[in-house]
mmCIF file of C-alpha atoms in Angstrom:
data_model
loop_
_atom_site.group_PDB
_atom_site.id
_atom_site.type_symbol
_atom_site.label_atom_id
_atom_site.label_comp_id
_atom_site.label_asym_id
_atom_site.label_seq_id
_atom_site.Cartn_x
_atom_site.Cartn_y
_atom_site.Cartn_z
ATOM 1 C CA MET A 1 -26.221 16.164 -7.212
ATOM 2 C CA ILE A 2 -23.196 18.477 -7.460
ATOM 3 C CA TYR A 3 -23.494 19.174 -3.738
ATOM 4 C CA ASN A 4 -23.199 15.460 -2.937
ATOM 5 C CA PHE A 5 -20.212 15.179 -5.259
ATOM 6 C CA LEU A 6 -18.394 18.140 -3.728
ATOM 7 C CA PHE A 7 -19.352 17.424 -0.117
ATOM 8 C CA PRO A 8 -19.958 13.712 0.380
ATOM 9 C CA THR A 9 -21.313 12.826 3.787
ATOM 10 C CA LYS A 10 -20.827 9.058 3.524
ATOM 11 C CA PRO A 11 -17.185 8.099 3.024
ATOM 12 C CA ASN A 12 -17.962 4.452 2.237
ATOM 13 C CA THR A 13 -20.369 4.886 -0.624
ATOM 14 C CA THR A 14 -20.184 2.432 -3.493
ATOM 15 C CA LYS A 15 -18.574 5.056 -5.744
ATOM 16 C CA THR A 16 -15.922 5.852 -3.159
ATOM 17 C CA SER A 17 -15.273 2.168 -2.551
ATOM 18 C CA LEU A 18 -14.901 1.563 -6.292
ATOM 19 C CA LEU A 19 -12.399 4.412 -6.511
ATOM 20 C CA LEU A 20 -10.450 2.973 -3.556
ATOM 21 C CA LEU A 21 -10.469 -0.445 -5.246
ATOM 22 C CA VAL A 22 -9.129 1.013 -8.507
ATOM 23 C CA VAL A 23 -6.373 2.888 -6.662
ATOM 24 C CA ARG A 24 -5.507 -0.263 -4.682
ATOM 25 C CA ILE A 25 -5.231 -2.300 -7.870
ATOM 26 C CA ILE A 26 -3.214 0.281 -9.825
ATOM 27 C CA PHE A 27 -0.717 1.216 -7.109
ATOM 28 C CA GLY A 28 -0.574 -2.302 -5.706
ATOM 29 C CA VAL A 29 0.332 -3.796 -9.077
ATOM 30 C CA LEU A 30 2.840 -1.022 -9.787
ATOM 31 C CA LEU A 31 4.637 -1.557 -6.475
ATOM 32 C CA MET A 32 4.365 -5.328 -6.817
ATOM 33 C CA ASN A 33 6.297 -5.095 -10.095
ATOM 34 C CA HIS A 34 9.196 -3.482 -8.227
ATOM 35 C CA GLY A 35 9.121 -6.347 -5.729
ATOM 36 C CA ILE A 36 9.044 -8.946 -8.515
ATOM 37 C CA GLN A 37 12.078 -7.332 -10.169
ATOM 38 C CA LYS A 38 13.972 -7.396 -6.875
ATOM 39 C CA TRP A 39 12.949 -11.003 -6.198
ATOM 40 C CA SER A 40 13.948 -12.106 -9.702
ATOM 41 C CA ASN A 41 17.408 -10.571 -9.273
ATOM 42 C CA PHE A 42 17.876 -11.452 -5.605
ATOM 43 C CA GLN A 43 21.323 -13.065 -6.051
ATOM 44 C CA GLU A 44 22.761 -10.112 -7.959
ATOM 45 C CA LEU A 45 21.113 -7.446 -5.810
ATOM 46 C CA SER A 46 21.815 -8.999 -2.402
ATOM 47 C CA ALA A 47 25.495 -8.056 -2.642
ATOM 48 C CA VAL A 48 24.929 -4.421 -3.660
ATOM 49 C CA PHE A 49 21.508 -3.539 -2.195
ATOM 50 C CA PRO A 50 21.580 -0.520 0.159
ATOM 51 C CA ASP A 51 21.648 -1.385 3.870
ATOM 52 C CA PRO A 52 20.239 1.733 5.566
ATOM 53 C CA LEU A 53 19.199 -0.077 8.743
ATOM 54 C CA GLY A 54 22.479 -1.938 9.291
ATOM 55 C CA LEU A 55 20.919 -5.391 8.988
ATOM 56 C CA GLY A 56 22.950 -6.503 5.997
ATOM 57 C CA SER A 57 22.161 -6.157 2.316
ATOM 58 C CA PRO A 58 20.379 -9.546 1.896
ATOM 59 C CA ILE A 59 18.058 -8.875 4.850
ATOM 60 C CA SER A 60 17.369 -5.301 3.707
ATOM 61 C CA LEU A 61 16.564 -6.636 0.235
ATOM 62 C CA GLY A 62 14.294 -9.301 1.723
ATOM 63 C CA LEU A 63 12.431 -6.688 3.750
ATOM 64 C CA ALA A 64 12.026 -4.492 0.669
ATOM 65 C CA ILE A 65 10.686 -7.487 -1.292
ATOM 66 C CA PHE A 66 8.264 -8.270 1.538
ATOM 67 C CA GLY A 67 7.018 -4.671 1.616
ATOM 68 C CA GLU A 68 6.761 -4.355 -2.157
ATOM 69 C CA LEU A 69 5.551 -7.829 -3.144
ATOM 70 C CA VAL A 70 3.791 -9.628 -0.302
ATOM 71 C CA CYS A 71 2.211 -6.547 1.267
ATOM 72 C CA SER A 72 1.139 -5.259 -2.154
ATOM 73 C CA MET A 73 -0.880 -8.432 -2.697
ATOM 74 C CA ALA A 74 -2.649 -7.957 0.652
ATOM 75 C CA PHE A 75 -3.172 -4.268 -0.201
ATOM 76 C CA ILE A 76 -4.785 -5.132 -3.545
ATOM 77 C CA ILE A 77 -7.325 -7.550 -2.095
ATOM 78 C CA GLY A 78 -7.814 -5.524 1.080
ATOM 79 C CA PHE A 79 -6.700 -8.227 3.496
ATOM 80 C CA LEU A 80 -5.234 -6.994 6.790
ATOM 81 C CA TYR A 81 -5.159 -3.753 4.867
ATOM 82 C CA ARG A 82 -3.700 -1.269 7.317
ATOM 83 C CA LEU A 83 -1.310 -3.821 8.786
ATOM 84 C CA ALA A 84 -0.022 -4.652 5.284
ATOM 85 C CA MET A 85 0.429 -0.978 4.496
ATOM 86 C CA ILE A 86 2.858 -0.343 7.372
ATOM 87 C CA PRO A 87 5.805 -2.108 5.640
ATOM 88 C CA MET A 88 4.859 -0.462 2.338
ATOM 89 C CA ILE A 89 4.897 3.001 3.891
ATOM 90 C CA PHE A 90 8.089 2.233 5.826
ATOM 91 C CA THR A 91 9.815 1.018 2.642
ATOM 92 C CA MET A 92 8.925 4.253 0.851
ATOM 93 C CA ILE A 93 10.073 6.364 3.825
ATOM 94 C CA VAL A 94 13.442 4.588 3.796
ATOM 95 C CA ALA A 95 13.716 4.895 0.006
ATOM 96 C CA PHE A 96 12.846 8.597 -0.042
ATOM 97 C CA PHE A 97 14.502 9.918 3.119
ATOM 98 C CA ILE A 98 17.508 7.605 3.495
ATOM 99 C CA VAL A 99 18.485 5.680 0.362
ATOM 100 C CA HIS A 100 17.840 8.557 -2.060
ATOM 101 C CA ALA A 101 18.375 11.382 0.437
ATOM 102 C CA ASN A 102 21.209 12.992 -1.523
ATOM 103 C CA ASP A 103 19.725 12.336 -4.970
ATOM 104 C CA ALA A 104 17.920 14.895 -7.079
ATOM 105 C CA PHE A 105 14.163 15.022 -6.506
ATOM 106 C CA ALA A 106 13.573 13.522 -9.965
ATOM 107 C CA VAL A 107 15.335 10.341 -8.796
ATOM 108 C CA LYS A 108 13.335 9.984 -5.577
ATOM 109 C CA GLU A 109 10.058 11.320 -6.927
ATOM 110 C CA LEU A 110 8.518 7.877 -7.453
ATOM 111 C CA ALA A 111 9.143 6.871 -3.830
ATOM 112 C CA PHE A 112 7.554 10.175 -2.753
ATOM 113 C CA ILE A 113 4.461 9.583 -4.903
ATOM 114 C CA TYR A 114 4.031 6.064 -3.512
ATOM 115 C CA LEU A 115 4.518 7.370 0.022
ATOM 116 C CA ILE A 116 1.832 10.048 -0.320
ATOM 117 C CA VAL A 117 -0.649 7.705 -2.012
ATOM 118 C CA PHE A 118 -0.092 4.999 0.608
ATOM 119 C CA ILE A 119 -0.531 7.433 3.497
ATOM 120 C CA ILE A 120 -3.780 8.708 1.980
ATOM 121 C CA MET A 121 -4.977 5.150 1.342
ATOM 122 C CA TYR A 122 -4.037 4.155 4.902
ATOM 123 C CA ILE A 123 -6.224 6.974 6.229
ATOM 124 C CA ALA A 124 -9.088 6.299 3.788
ATOM 125 C CA GLY A 125 -9.237 2.567 4.485
ATOM 126 C CA PRO A 126 -9.954 -0.238 2.040
ATOM 127 C CA GLY A 127 -13.611 0.519 1.313
ATOM 128 C CA LYS A 128 -16.469 -1.936 0.813
ATOM 129 C CA PHE A 129 -14.729 -4.041 -1.819
ATOM 130 C CA SER A 130 -12.159 -5.696 0.408
ATOM 131 C CA ILE A 131 -11.615 -8.886 2.366
ATOM 132 C CA ASP A 132 -11.431 -6.833 5.568
ATOM 133 C CA HIS A 133 -14.924 -5.429 4.916
ATOM 134 C CA ILE A 134 -16.299 -8.952 4.438
ATOM 135 C CA ILE A 135 -14.600 -10.165 7.624
ATOM 136 C CA GLY A 136 -15.838 -7.109 9.534
ATOM 137 C CA ASN A 137 -19.432 -7.698 8.392
ATOM 138 C CA GLU A 138 -19.258 -11.366 9.396
ATOM 139 C CA MET A 139 -17.837 -10.483 12.807
ATOM 140 C CA ALA A 140 -20.612 -7.930 13.341
ATOM 141 C CA ARG A 141 -23.265 -10.522 12.409
ATOM 142 C CA ARG A 142 -21.796 -13.059 14.794
ATOM 143 C CA LYS A 143 -21.714 -10.472 17.560
ATOM 144 C CA LEU A 144 -25.402 -9.676 17.006
ATOM 145 C CA ARG A 145 -26.324 -13.368 17.167
ATOM 146 C CA SER A 146 -24.676 -13.890 20.540
#
């Protein structure tokens, strides 16, 4: 039993998929809260939001809201999982390396934590408890029928 725990051979076991689901829910909801705060204060923030890409503050804010709010929802339910994670990872890269580049690590630490977790989750995949898994199973069944 300890051998299987230390050296799992099946990455998509039910236990692993449950862990991935819990991490998706926790980090998805946490990031989604940041997006909700930005969305709620869009008018005030759009004039002062950092514009690291040179697109204008309102567009940069809109992209951050998309990455933090919309993509977090897809991340949580596991729908278009890896595609949804690209804006999330990009948002954290911009936050950590550009927006907070000159700040103390304590200020940019949260962006770094999100970045690492999202990269690991991108590599691990959504697991069995996701919309993508359901779609993939249905596509495989349809392929076998034809």
